[in-house]
Coordinates of C-alpha atoms in Angstrom, one line a residue:
Chain G
M1 CA -9.8 -3.1 -37.4
S2 CA -11.6 -2.9 -34.0
S3 CA -10.8 -2.8 -30.4
S4 CA -12.7 -2.5 -27.0
Y5 CA -12.0 -2.4 -23.4
S6 CA -14.2 -3.1 -20.2
F7 CA -13.4 -2.4 -16.6
V8 CA -13.6 -5.2 -14.2
D9 CA -14.5 -4.8 -10.5
H10 CA -11.4 -4.8 -8.4
T11 CA -11.5 -4.2 -4.7
A12 CA -8.4 -2.2 -4.2
D13 CA -7.1 -1.2 -7.7
I14 CA -8.3 -0.8 -11.3
A15 CA -8.6 -3.7 -13.7
V16 CA -9.5 -3.5 -17.4
D17 CA -9.8 -6.3 -20.0
I18 CA -8.8 -5.2 -23.5
K19 CA -9.5 -6.9 -26.8
A20 CA -8.2 -5.9 -30.4
D21 CA -7.6 -7.2 -33.9
S22 CA -3.9 -6.4 -33.7
L23 CA -1.2 -6.1 -31.2
E24 CA -0.8 -2.4 -32.1
E25 CA -4.5 -1.9 -31.8
L26 CA -4.4 -3.8 -28.2
F27 CA -1.7 -1.2 -27.2
I28 CA -3.6 1.7 -28.5
A29 CA -6.9 0.6 -26.8
S30 CA -4.8 0.2 -23.5
V31 CA -3.9 3.9 -23.8
Q32 CA -7.7 4.7 -24.2
A33 CA -8.5 2.7 -21.0
F34 CA -5.4 4.4 -19.1
K35 CA -6.8 7.8 -20.3
E36 CA -10.2 7.1 -19.0
V37 CA -8.8 6.3 -15.6
V38 CA -6.5 9.3 -15.3
V39 CA -8.3 12.2 -16.9
E40 CA -11.8 13.5 -17.7
P41 CA -12.8 13.4 -21.3
D42 CA -11.7 16.7 -22.9
S43 CA -11.3 18.2 -26.3
L44 CA -7.7 19.2 -26.0
T45 CA -6.0 19.8 -29.2
S46 CA -2.7 18.2 -29.7
K47 CA 0.3 20.5 -29.8
E48 CA 3.4 18.5 -29.7
K49 CA 4.8 15.3 -31.1
Y50 CA 7.0 12.9 -29.1
I51 CA 8.6 9.9 -30.5
I52 CA 8.7 6.8 -28.2
K53 CA 11.1 3.9 -28.8
L54 CA 11.1 1.0 -26.4
D55 CA 12.4 -2.6 -26.3
S56 CA 11.6 -5.4 -24.0
H57 CA 11.9 -9.1 -23.3
S58 CA 8.2 -9.8 -23.6
P59 CA 5.1 -8.2 -25.1
E60 CA 3.7 -7.9 -21.6
S61 CA 6.7 -6.1 -20.4
L62 CA 6.7 -3.9 -23.4
L63 CA 3.0 -2.9 -22.6
V64 CA 3.8 -2.2 -19.0
N65 CA 6.8 -0.1 -20.1
F66 CA 4.8 1.8 -22.7
L67 CA 1.9 2.7 -20.3
N68 CA 4.3 3.6 -17.4
E69 CA 6.1 5.9 -19.9
L70 CA 2.9 7.7 -20.6
N71 CA 2.2 7.7 -16.8
Y72 CA 5.5 9.2 -16.1
R73 CA 4.9 11.9 -18.8
L74 CA 1.4 12.8 -17.4
T75 CA 2.4 13.0 -13.7
Y76 CA 5.8 14.6 -14.0
K77 CA 5.8 16.3 -17.5
N78 CA 2.1 17.2 -17.3
K79 CA 1.6 15.9 -20.9
I80 CA -1.4 13.9 -21.9
V81 CA -1.4 11.9 -25.2
N82 CA -4.3 12.6 -27.5
N83 CA -3.4 10.5 -30.5
I84 CA -0.8 7.8 -31.4
I85 CA 0.4 7.6 -35.0
N86 CA 2.6 5.2 -36.8
M87 CA 2.7 2.6 -34.0
K88 CA 4.8 -0.4 -34.9
I89 CA 5.5 -3.4 -32.8
A90 CA 8.0 -6.1 -33.9
Q91 CA 10.0 -9.0 -32.5
T92 CA 13.7 -9.3 -33.5
D93 CA 16.3 -11.6 -32.0
G94 CA 13.9 -12.5 -29.1
N95 CA 13.4 -8.8 -28.1
W96 CA 10.1 -6.9 -28.6
N97 CA 10.5 -3.4 -30.1
L98 CA 7.9 -0.6 -30.1
V99 CA 8.1 2.7 -31.9
C100 CA 5.3 5.4 -32.4
T101 CA 4.7 9.1 -32.2
L102 CA 2.6 10.6 -29.5
E103 CA 0.6 13.7 -30.2
E104 CA 0.3 15.3 -26.8
S105 CA -1.1 18.5 -24.9
D106 CA -0.1 20.1 -21.8
I107 CA -2.5 19.3 -19.0
D108 CA -3.2 21.2 -15.8
E109 CA -2.4 19.1 -12.7
D110 CA -5.9 19.8 -11.3
K111 CA -7.4 17.9 -14.4
I112 CA -5.7 14.7 -13.4
K113 CA -8.3 12.7 -11.6
T114 CA -6.5 9.5 -10.5
E115 CA -2.9 8.9 -9.7
I116 CA -1.7 5.6 -11.0
K117 CA 1.2 4.4 -9.0
S118 CA 2.1 2.0 -11.8
V119 CA 0.9 -0.5 -14.4
T120 CA 1.3 -4.0 -12.8
Y121 CA 2.0 -7.4 -14.3
H122 CA -0.7 -9.0 -12.2
Q123 CA -2.9 -11.3 -14.4
M124 CA -1.4 -9.7 -17.6
E125 CA -1.1 -12.2 -20.4
I126 CA -1.3 -11.0 -24.0
K127 CA -3.1 -13.8 -25.8
E128 CA -3.6 -14.3 -29.5
D129 CA -6.4 -16.5 -30.8
K130 CA -7.3 -16.6 -34.5
G131 CA -6.0 -13.1 -35.2
K132 CA -7.6 -11.5 -32.0
Y133 CA -5.6 -10.3 -29.2
S134 CA -6.6 -9.8 -25.5
T135 CA -5.1 -9.0 -22.1
R136 CA -6.0 -7.8 -18.6
I137 CA -4.3 -4.8 -17.1
V138 CA -4.4 -4.0 -13.4
F139 CA -3.4 -0.4 -12.5
D140 CA -2.1 0.2 -8.9
I141 CA -3.7 3.3 -7.6
Chain N
M1 CA -16.9 -30.9 16.9
N2 CA -16.0 -34.6 17.2
P3 CA -12.9 -35.1 15.1
E4 CA -14.2 -38.6 14.3
I5 CA -17.0 -37.2 12.4
P6 CA -15.9 -35.5 9.2
D7 CA -17.6 -32.1 8.6
L8 CA -18.0 -31.7 4.9
R9 CA -20.6 -28.8 4.9
F10 CA -18.7 -27.1 2.3
A11 CA -19.7 -23.5 1.8
Q12 CA -20.1 -22.7 -1.9
S13 CA -19.4 -19.3 -3.4
G14 CA -22.3 -16.9 -2.9
M15 CA -24.0 -19.1 -0.2
T16 CA -25.3 -17.5 3.0
I17 CA -24.1 -19.6 5.9
K18 CA -25.6 -19.4 9.2
M19 CA -23.8 -22.3 10.9
K20 CA -20.2 -22.6 11.9
V21 CA -18.2 -24.9 9.7
N22 CA -14.8 -26.5 9.9
K23 CA -14.1 -26.4 6.1
M24 CA -15.0 -24.3 3.2
L25 CA -14.7 -24.5 -0.5
I26 CA -14.4 -21.1 -2.3
N27 CA -13.9 -21.2 -6.0
G28 CA -12.1 -24.6 -5.8
I29 CA -9.9 -23.4 -2.9
E30 CA -10.2 -25.6 0.3
L31 CA -9.9 -23.7 3.7
K32 CA -9.7 -25.8 6.8
K33 CA -10.4 -24.3 10.2
I34 CA -7.4 -24.4 12.7
R35 CA -8.9 -22.1 15.4
E36 CA -11.9 -19.8 15.7
N37 CA -10.1 -17.2 13.7
L38 CA -7.4 -19.1 11.8
W39 CA -7.9 -21.0 8.5
E40 CA -5.4 -23.0 6.6
I41 CA -5.1 -23.6 2.8
P42 CA -3.3 -26.9 2.5
A43 CA -0.1 -26.9 0.3
T44 CA -1.2 -28.4 -3.1
G45 CA 0.5 -28.4 -6.5
E46 CA 3.8 -26.5 -6.4
M47 CA 3.0 -24.7 -3.2
R48 CA 6.0 -25.1 -0.9
V49 CA 4.1 -24.5 2.3
P50 CA 0.5 -24.2 3.3
G51 CA -1.3 -20.7 3.5
R52 CA -2.8 -19.5 6.9
I53 CA -5.2 -16.6 7.1
Y54 CA -6.3 -15.0 10.4
I55 CA -9.9 -14.2 9.8
S56 CA -13.4 -14.9 11.1
Q57 CA -15.9 -17.2 9.3
K58 CA -18.1 -14.2 8.9
M59 CA -15.4 -12.0 7.3
I60 CA -14.7 -14.9 4.8
E61 CA -18.3 -15.1 3.8
K62 CA -18.5 -11.4 3.3
N63 CA -15.3 -10.4 1.8
L64 CA -13.5 -13.4 0.2
Q65 CA -16.1 -15.0 -1.9
D66 CA -14.6 -14.2 -5.2
G67 CA -11.4 -16.2 -4.2
E68 CA -9.1 -13.8 -5.8
A69 CA -7.1 -12.9 -2.6
L70 CA -7.1 -16.6 -1.5
K71 CA -5.5 -17.5 -4.8
Q72 CA -2.9 -14.9 -4.1
V73 CA -2.0 -16.4 -0.7
M74 CA -1.6 -19.8 -2.5
N75 CA 0.6 -18.0 -5.2
V76 CA 2.9 -16.6 -2.6
A77 CA 3.5 -20.2 -1.3
Y78 CA 5.4 -20.8 -4.6
L79 CA 8.3 -18.5 -3.5
P80 CA 11.6 -20.3 -3.2
G81 CA 12.8 -20.5 0.4
I82 CA 9.4 -19.5 1.9
Q83 CA 9.3 -20.5 5.7
K84 CA 6.4 -22.0 7.6
Y85 CA 3.4 -20.4 5.9
S86 CA 2.2 -18.0 3.3
L87 CA 0.3 -15.8 5.9
A88 CA -2.5 -13.1 5.5
M89 CA -4.0 -10.9 8.1
P90 CA -7.8 -10.2 8.5
D91 CA -7.7 -7.2 6.3
I92 CA -6.6 -9.3 3.4
H93 CA -8.0 -8.3 0.1
W94 CA -7.1 -8.7 -3.7
G95 CA -3.9 -7.0 -4.6
Y96 CA -1.3 -7.7 -7.2
G97 CA 1.3 -10.5 -6.7
F98 CA 0.8 -10.7 -2.9
P99 CA -2.7 -10.1 -1.4
I100 CA -2.9 -7.0 0.5
G101 CA -2.5 -8.1 4.2
G102 CA 0.2 -10.8 3.0
I103 CA 3.3 -11.8 4.8
A104 CA 6.1 -14.1 3.7
A105 CA 9.4 -14.9 5.3
T106 CA 12.1 -16.3 3.1
D107 CA 15.4 -18.1 3.9
I108 CA 18.3 -15.6 3.5
D109 CA 20.6 -18.1 2.0
E110 CA 18.4 -20.2 -0.3
G111 CA 15.4 -17.9 -0.5
V112 CA 14.2 -14.8 -2.7
I113 CA 13.2 -11.3 -2.4
S114 CA 10.2 -10.1 -4.4
P115 CA 9.5 -6.5 -5.2
G116 CA 5.8 -7.7 -5.7
G117 CA 6.0 -8.7 -1.9
V118 CA 6.6 -5.0 -1.0
G119 CA 4.6 -3.2 -3.6
Y120 CA 5.0 0.1 -5.5
D121 CA 4.6 2.3 -2.5
I122 CA 7.6 1.1 -0.6
N123 CA 7.3 1.9 3.1
C124 CA 3.9 3.2 2.9
G125 CA 3.2 3.6 6.6
V126 CA 1.5 5.3 9.5
R127 CA 2.7 7.6 12.2
L128 CA 0.9 8.7 15.3
A129 CA 1.8 11.8 17.2
I130 CA 0.2 12.9 20.4
T131 CA -0.6 16.5 21.7
S132 CA -1.2 17.9 25.2
L133 CA -4.5 19.3 23.9
D134 CA -8.0 17.9 24.8
H135 CA -11.1 17.8 22.7
N136 CA -12.7 20.7 24.5
L137 CA -9.9 23.0 23.5
V138 CA -9.9 22.0 19.8
K139 CA -13.5 21.4 18.8
N140 CA -14.4 25.0 18.1
K141 CA -11.4 25.7 16.0
I142 CA -11.3 22.3 14.1
D143 CA -12.3 24.0 10.7
K144 CA -9.4 26.4 10.9
L145 CA -7.1 23.7 12.0
V146 CA -8.0 21.5 9.1
S147 CA -7.7 24.5 6.7
N148 CA -4.2 25.3 7.9
L149 CA -3.2 21.7 7.7
F150 CA -4.4 21.5 4.1
K151 CA -2.7 24.7 3.2
N152 CA 0.7 23.6 4.6
I153 CA 0.8 19.9 3.6
P154 CA 0.5 19.4 -0.2
A155 CA -2.0 16.7 -1.1
G156 CA -3.3 15.2 -4.3
V157 CA -1.9 13.7 -7.6
G158 CA 1.8 14.5 -8.1
S159 CA 1.7 16.9 -5.0
H160 CA 4.9 18.7 -4.4
G161 CA 6.6 21.8 -3.0
A162 CA 6.1 21.2 0.8
I163 CA 9.7 22.3 1.5
K164 CA 12.4 23.8 -0.8
K165 CA 13.4 21.5 -3.8
L166 CA 16.0 19.2 -2.5
S167 CA 19.5 19.4 -4.1
Q168 CA 21.2 16.3 -5.4
S169 CA 23.3 16.3 -2.2
D170 CA 20.2 16.5 0.0
I171 CA 18.3 13.7 -1.8
K172 CA 21.4 11.5 -1.5
N173 CA 21.2 12.2 2.2
V174 CA 17.6 11.6 2.5
L175 CA 18.0 8.3 0.6
E176 CA 20.7 7.1 2.9
K177 CA 19.8 8.8 6.3
G178 CA 15.9 8.7 6.2
S179 CA 14.2 10.9 8.7
A180 CA 17.6 11.9 10.3
W181 CA 17.9 14.3 7.3
A182 CA 14.7 16.1 8.3
V183 CA 15.9 16.3 11.9
E184 CA 19.3 17.7 11.0
N185 CA 17.6 20.2 8.8
G186 CA 15.4 21.5 11.7
L187 CA 12.2 19.6 10.7
G188 CA 11.8 17.5 13.8
D189 CA 13.4 16.6 17.1
N190 CA 15.8 13.7 18.0
S191 CA 13.0 11.8 20.0
D192 CA 11.1 11.6 16.6
I193 CA 14.0 9.3 15.5
E194 CA 14.0 7.3 18.5
F195 CA 10.3 6.5 18.1
T196 CA 10.4 5.5 14.4
E197 CA 10.7 1.8 13.3
E198 CA 14.4 1.2 12.6
S199 CA 15.0 4.8 13.9
G200 CA 13.9 5.9 10.6
T201 CA 17.0 4.7 8.7
L202 CA 17.6 1.3 7.1
K203 CA 21.4 1.2 7.1
N204 CA 22.1 -0.8 3.9
A205 CA 20.4 1.9 1.7
N206 CA 22.5 3.0 -1.3
A207 CA 21.6 6.0 -3.3
G208 CA 23.6 4.7 -6.2
S209 CA 21.1 1.8 -6.7
V210 CA 18.3 4.4 -7.4
S211 CA 17.7 5.5 -11.0
E212 CA 17.9 9.1 -12.1
R213 CA 14.1 8.9 -13.0
A214 CA 13.2 7.7 -9.5
I215 CA 15.3 10.6 -8.0
E216 CA 13.5 13.0 -10.6
R217 CA 10.1 11.8 -9.4
G218 CA 11.0 12.2 -5.7
I219 CA 13.1 15.2 -5.6
N220 CA 10.4 17.7 -4.9
Q221 CA 7.9 15.4 -3.0
A222 CA 9.3 15.4 0.5
G223 CA 6.5 16.3 2.8
T224 CA 3.6 15.5 0.5
L225 CA 0.7 13.2 1.2
G226 CA -0.2 12.2 -2.3
S227 CA -3.6 10.8 -3.3
G228 CA -5.8 7.7 -2.9
N229 CA -6.0 6.3 0.6
H230 CA -3.2 8.5 2.0
F231 CA -4.5 11.0 4.7
L232 CA -3.6 13.1 7.8
E233 CA -6.4 12.8 10.5
V234 CA -6.9 14.8 13.7
D235 CA -8.4 12.3 16.0
I236 CA -9.7 12.1 19.7
V237 CA -8.7 9.3 21.9
E238 CA -12.2 7.9 22.3
E239 CA -11.8 4.7 24.4
I240 CA -8.9 3.2 26.3
F241 CA -8.8 -0.6 26.6
D242 CA -5.4 -1.0 28.4
E243 CA -4.7 1.9 30.9
K244 CA -1.2 0.8 31.6
T245 CA 0.0 0.5 28.0
A246 CA -1.9 3.6 26.9
S247 CA 0.0 5.5 29.7
V248 CA 3.3 4.3 28.5
F249 CA 2.4 5.4 24.9
G250 CA 1.4 8.8 26.4
L251 CA -2.3 8.3 25.5
F252 CA -5.3 9.6 27.6
K253 CA -9.1 9.9 27.1
D254 CA -10.3 12.8 25.0
Q255 CA -6.7 13.7 24.0
I256 CA -6.2 15.2 20.6
V257 CA -3.7 13.1 18.4
V258 CA -2.6 13.0 14.8
L259 CA -2.4 10.1 12.4
I260 CA -0.4 10.5 9.1
H261 CA -0.6 7.8 6.4
T262 CA 1.7 8.0 3.3
G263 CA 4.6 6.5 1.8
S264 CA 7.7 7.0 -0.7
R265 CA 5.6 8.7 -3.4
G266 CA 6.7 8.6 -7.0
L267 CA 10.3 7.7 -6.0
G268 CA 9.2 4.4 -4.5
Y269 CA 6.8 3.6 -7.4
Q270 CA 9.7 4.1 -9.8
I271 CA 12.1 1.9 -7.9
C272 CA 9.7 -1.0 -7.7
D273 CA 9.0 -0.5 -11.5
D274 CA 12.7 -0.4 -12.3
Y275 CA 13.6 -3.6 -10.4
L276 CA 10.6 -5.5 -11.4
G277 CA 11.7 -5.1 -15.0
R278 CA 15.3 -6.0 -14.2
I279 CA 14.4 -9.0 -12.1
M280 CA 11.8 -10.3 -14.6
K281 CA 14.4 -10.1 -17.4
A282 CA 16.9 -12.0 -15.2
S283 CA 14.4 -14.5 -13.8
K284 CA 14.6 -16.8 -17.0
S285 CA 18.1 -17.8 -15.7
Y286 CA 16.7 -18.7 -12.2
N287 CA 13.9 -20.9 -13.8
F288 CA 11.5 -20.4 -10.9
S289 CA 8.0 -21.7 -11.4
L290 CA 5.7 -18.8 -10.4
P291 CA 1.9 -18.5 -11.0
D292 CA 1.9 -14.6 -11.3
K293 CA 4.5 -12.4 -13.2
Q294 CA 4.0 -9.9 -10.5
L295 CA 5.8 -12.3 -8.1
A296 CA 8.9 -12.1 -10.0
C297 CA 11.8 -12.5 -7.7
A298 CA 15.6 -13.0 -7.3
P299 CA 17.7 -14.8 -4.8
I300 CA 18.4 -12.5 -1.9
N301 CA 22.1 -12.8 -2.4
S302 CA 22.1 -12.4 -6.2
H303 CA 23.2 -9.0 -7.9
E304 CA 19.6 -8.3 -8.7
G305 CA 18.4 -9.1 -5.2
E306 CA 21.1 -7.2 -3.4
D307 CA 20.6 -4.1 -5.7
Y308 CA 16.8 -4.2 -5.2
F309 CA 17.2 -4.6 -1.4
A310 CA 19.6 -1.5 -1.4
A311 CA 17.2 0.6 -3.6
M312 CA 14.1 -0.5 -1.6
Q313 CA 15.8 0.6 1.6
S314 CA 16.6 3.9 0.0
A315 CA 12.9 4.3 -0.7
A316 CA 12.0 3.3 2.7
N317 CA 14.3 6.1 4.1
F318 CA 12.7 8.5 1.7
A319 CA 9.3 7.5 3.1
W320 CA 10.3 7.9 6.8
N321 CA 11.6 11.3 5.8
N322 CA 8.3 12.3 4.0
R323 CA 6.3 11.4 7.1
Q324 CA 8.8 13.3 9.4
V325 CA 8.5 16.5 7.3
I326 CA 4.7 16.1 7.1
M327 CA 4.7 15.8 11.0
H328 CA 6.8 19.0 11.2
L329 CA 4.3 20.8 9.0
A330 CA 1.4 19.5 11.1
R331 CA 3.2 20.8 14.3
K332 CA 3.5 24.2 12.7
S333 CA -0.2 24.1 11.6
F334 CA -1.3 23.4 15.2
K335 CA 0.9 26.2 16.6
D336 CA -0.4 28.7 14.1
T337 CA -4.0 27.7 14.7
F338 CA -4.0 27.9 18.5
N339 CA -1.2 30.4 18.9
I340 CA 0.7 28.3 21.4
T341 CA 4.3 27.3 22.1
D342 CA 5.9 23.8 21.4
S343 CA 5.8 23.0 25.1
E344 CA 2.1 24.0 25.3
L345 CA 1.3 21.8 22.3
G346 CA 3.3 18.9 23.5
F347 CA 3.6 17.4 19.9
K348 CA 5.4 14.1 20.3
L349 CA 5.8 11.1 18.2
V350 CA 4.3 7.8 19.7
Y351 CA 5.5 5.6 16.9
D352 CA 6.0 5.3 13.1
V353 CA 5.4 1.8 11.4
C354 CA 5.9 0.8 7.9
H355 CA 3.4 -1.7 6.3
N356 CA 4.9 -2.3 2.7
I357 CA 8.5 -3.5 3.4
A358 CA 11.0 -6.4 3.3
K359 CA 13.5 -6.7 6.2
I360 CA 16.0 -9.1 7.5
E361 CA 14.9 -10.2 10.9
E362 CA 15.5 -13.0 13.3
H363 CA 12.7 -15.6 14.0
K364 CA 12.3 -18.9 15.4
I365 CA 11.8 -21.6 12.7
N366 CA 11.3 -25.1 13.9
G367 CA 12.8 -24.2 17.4
K368 CA 15.9 -22.6 15.9
T369 CA 16.6 -18.7 15.6
K370 CA 17.1 -18.0 11.9
K371 CA 17.6 -14.9 9.9
V372 CA 14.8 -14.4 7.2
C373 CA 13.6 -11.8 4.9
V374 CA 10.2 -10.9 6.1
H375 CA 8.0 -9.4 3.4
R376 CA 5.1 -7.4 4.7
K377 CA 2.6 -6.1 2.0
G378 CA -0.2 -4.3 3.8
A379 CA 0.9 -5.6 7.2
T380 CA 2.5 -4.0 10.3
R381 CA 5.5 -5.2 12.4
A382 CA 4.2 -6.0 15.9
F383 CA 7.1 -6.9 18.1
P384 CA 6.6 -8.1 21.7
P385 CA 7.6 -6.7 25.1
G386 CA 11.3 -7.2 25.7
S387 CA 12.3 -6.8 22.0
K388 CA 15.6 -5.0 21.6
M389 CA 14.3 -3.7 18.3
I390 CA 11.8 -1.4 19.9
P391 CA 12.5 1.8 21.9
A392 CA 13.6 1.3 25.4
K393 CA 10.5 3.2 26.7
Y394 CA 8.2 0.6 25.3
R395 CA 10.1 -2.5 26.2
E396 CA 8.0 -3.3 29.2
V397 CA 4.7 -3.3 27.3
G398 CA 5.6 -4.0 23.4
Q399 CA 5.7 -2.1 20.1
P400 CA 2.8 0.3 19.3
V401 CA 0.7 -1.1 16.3
L402 CA -1.2 1.5 14.4
I403 CA -4.3 0.3 12.6
P404 CA -6.2 3.2 10.8
G405 CA -9.8 2.5 9.9
D406 CA -11.8 4.8 7.6
M407 CA -12.3 8.5 7.8
G408 CA -15.8 8.2 9.2
R409 CA -15.5 5.7 12.1
Y410 CA -12.4 4.9 14.0
S411 CA -8.8 3.7 14.1
Y412 CA -7.0 1.8 16.7
V413 CA -3.7 1.6 18.6
G414 CA -2.7 -1.9 19.6
V415 CA 0.4 -3.4 21.0
G416 CA 2.7 -6.3 19.8
T417 CA 2.8 -9.7 21.6
E418 CA 5.1 -12.7 22.0
K419 CA 2.3 -14.7 20.1
A420 CA 3.0 -12.6 17.0
M421 CA 6.6 -13.6 17.2
E422 CA 5.7 -17.3 17.5
E423 CA 3.1 -17.4 14.7
T424 CA 3.2 -14.4 12.2
F425 CA 6.8 -13.3 12.1
G426 CA 6.1 -10.5 14.5
S427 CA 3.4 -9.1 12.2
S428 CA -0.2 -7.8 12.5
C429 CA -2.9 -6.2 10.4
H430 CA -2.5 -2.7 8.9
G431 CA -5.9 -1.3 8.5
A432 CA -9.5 -1.9 7.6
G433 CA -9.0 -3.0 4.1
R434 CA -11.5 -2.2 1.2
S435 CA -14.6 -4.0 0.9
M436 CA -15.9 -2.0 -2.0
S437 CA -14.2 -1.2 -5.3
R438 CA -13.7 2.5 -6.1
K439 CA -16.3 2.3 -9.0
K440 CA -18.8 0.8 -6.5
A441 CA -18.0 3.6 -4.0
M442 CA -18.6 6.3 -6.6
K443 CA -22.0 4.7 -7.4
E444 CA -22.9 4.6 -3.7
A445 CA -21.9 8.3 -3.3
R446 CA -23.9 9.5 -6.3
G447 CA -26.5 12.2 -5.1
R448 CA -25.1 12.4 -1.6
N449 CA -23.1 15.2 0.1
L450 CA -20.4 13.2 1.9
I451 CA -18.8 16.5 3.2
N452 CA -22.0 17.4 5.0
E453 CA -22.6 13.7 6.1
L454 CA -19.3 13.7 7.8
K455 CA -19.7 17.1 9.2
K456 CA -22.9 15.8 10.9
E457 CA -20.8 13.1 12.5
G458 CA -18.5 15.8 13.8
I459 CA -15.8 15.4 11.0
T460 CA -14.4 18.1 9.0
I461 CA -12.8 17.1 5.8
Q462 CA -10.8 19.0 3.2
A463 CA -9.6 17.2 0.0
K464 CA -8.2 18.3 -3.4
G465 CA -11.0 16.6 -5.1
Y466 CA -14.5 15.2 -4.2
K467 CA -13.8 12.1 -6.3
T468 CA -11.3 10.9 -3.6
I469 CA -13.9 11.6 -0.9
A470 CA -16.4 9.4 -2.6
E471 CA -13.9 6.7 -3.4
E472 CA -12.7 6.7 0.2
M473 CA -16.1 7.0 1.8
P474 CA -16.4 5.1 5.0
M475 CA -18.7 2.3 3.7
A476 CA -16.0 1.4 1.0
Y477 CA -14.0 0.0 3.8
K478 CA -14.6 -3.1 6.2
D479 CA -15.4 -2.1 9.8
V480 CA -11.8 -2.0 11.3
S481 CA -13.2 -3.3 14.6
E482 CA -13.8 -6.6 13.0
V483 CA -10.2 -6.8 11.7
V484 CA -8.7 -5.6 15.1
N485 CA -10.9 -7.9 17.2
V486 CA -9.7 -11.0 15.2
M487 CA -6.0 -9.9 15.9
H488 CA -7.0 -9.2 19.6
D489 CA -8.9 -12.5 20.1
E490 CA -6.1 -14.5 18.6
G491 CA -3.5 -12.6 20.9
I492 CA -1.6 -11.5 18.0
T493 CA -2.0 -7.8 18.9
K494 CA -3.8 -6.5 21.9
K495 CA -6.1 -3.4 21.8
V496 CA -4.8 -0.4 23.6
A497 CA -7.0 2.6 22.4
K498 CA -9.6 3.6 19.9
L499 CA -9.3 6.9 18.1
K500 CA -12.2 8.8 16.4
P501 CA -11.5 11.3 13.6
I502 CA -12.6 14.9 13.9
G503 CA -10.6 16.5 11.1
V504 CA -9.3 14.9 7.9
I505 CA -7.2 16.1 4.9
K506 CA -6.8 14.0 1.8
G507 CA -5.5 14.3 -1.8

């Protein structure tokens, strides 16, 4: 399994292209890109576990909600995710569901380098081609 | 140019053009020149109206060659009920959904409202306050003044705690009363209300339409700047272009004034997010054909549309209250620094304008006055002389239009015109607009000491982090003069005064 992301030059905001071998990997790589935007690389050790359960009407909306949840936890709970375990994404009855466990640490406000207002839907389209997944994410900052 | 002779000297992406042209083709998008600074994108495909951009040929060549912002002007033209044109001002740049600098008016009976046409930072806006002080009195104490401003006004990511944490009843009042809450609580004067767009309160706000999470995000952020391009500047009035109007606005040469730029902070971001999700989910039932998910919209008179409109108005009120509290904290900082009284300081609000908003306004469409929902995304209301929507004091000259530039050069005060009412739904530009991505700006800033560079230009800056200063460096923005001159030359906004920064605080 592999995944990658690369930042795209965007005049006002931050855009990133994500690629992965599975939907779950795509979501996890999106979190890595999100972290690169918001905090400096650090060797924080995870202290707490937090289970996230989300459901949404589309995979794009699920990804936006997931990243916005992490952004909320960062800016208002001062929690940064270090690791994601047991991520499962499934589609049932037309709804997309996500469940995973976040391993998080407390982070000092001063260590947050960029405030993301929100994760946008602009140019976001999760595509699957021969088992490879990709999307673009634009963060409003 | 002889209209009989077709001018097909199309400008291709990346080409340097020295001659004036009547048409351009940028990444497959055709632009037709209507006037010197007005270009039209003809309606094609499912566009319901053409696009129109107020911009010079030089600015198109310099800033719009990737075609992204132009594509967004076209995308906005898909919105159901859109009237006349999908418009963009000369500070247009690539945003999400709408371009930054985009304006669209939709029919209130058959049209839609789109959270993407307002943005996450609902009622991000600018307020200008004057003082009785002149530059000579302030210049030797500017470092101390900036330090006091920075101490009293929280700035930066997640900044909070400017005033006591609001109670649940306080926040409800802020959401429904706007800056009147601050004035009722001793954080401003009644005249501050008079000189705020909509008197600082949109009347159909409803705190009940705001989620608990949005309230949680906003409850401790009243009176905070935040980060990114938000700022508080101490400026000098460097040049007056229109003596009469400047005098009505209370402006004189070498005067010290204060410019404040911020919005509805986390509360507004959350409201936009909440309603985008809800409207997107409901949008299947409307069956609108839209080229960008971020343009998700609902009929204005639907449950989703009405609830979003009420919540958006609540966020707008929160933002006006935010800038009101910051203004009060700035007043205190001046008084502490110079040890003077209120009457000696003469700190008064000239005007407060929002530049991310949707509002129901009356405009002439095909010769008839009609109520429309005007979305301004990075655009400023610019109402003309005689408008009943502006304070009585300004009715002879028109509404002040506040146009910040960058922290190293200058900003402008303009005034609204009748032509803006005729052509742009009473709207103008909102700022310089970025010309460089943040990443590119960081690269440009590498190895430089921007704080010292600004100091040499007579500007003291204090920010929470150096990264913000680098990302917001003057060269990352277009020259706001070019933007303002397009509006002035086209008669949409007339120039009144130019301001030069001497002190800046940022997140």
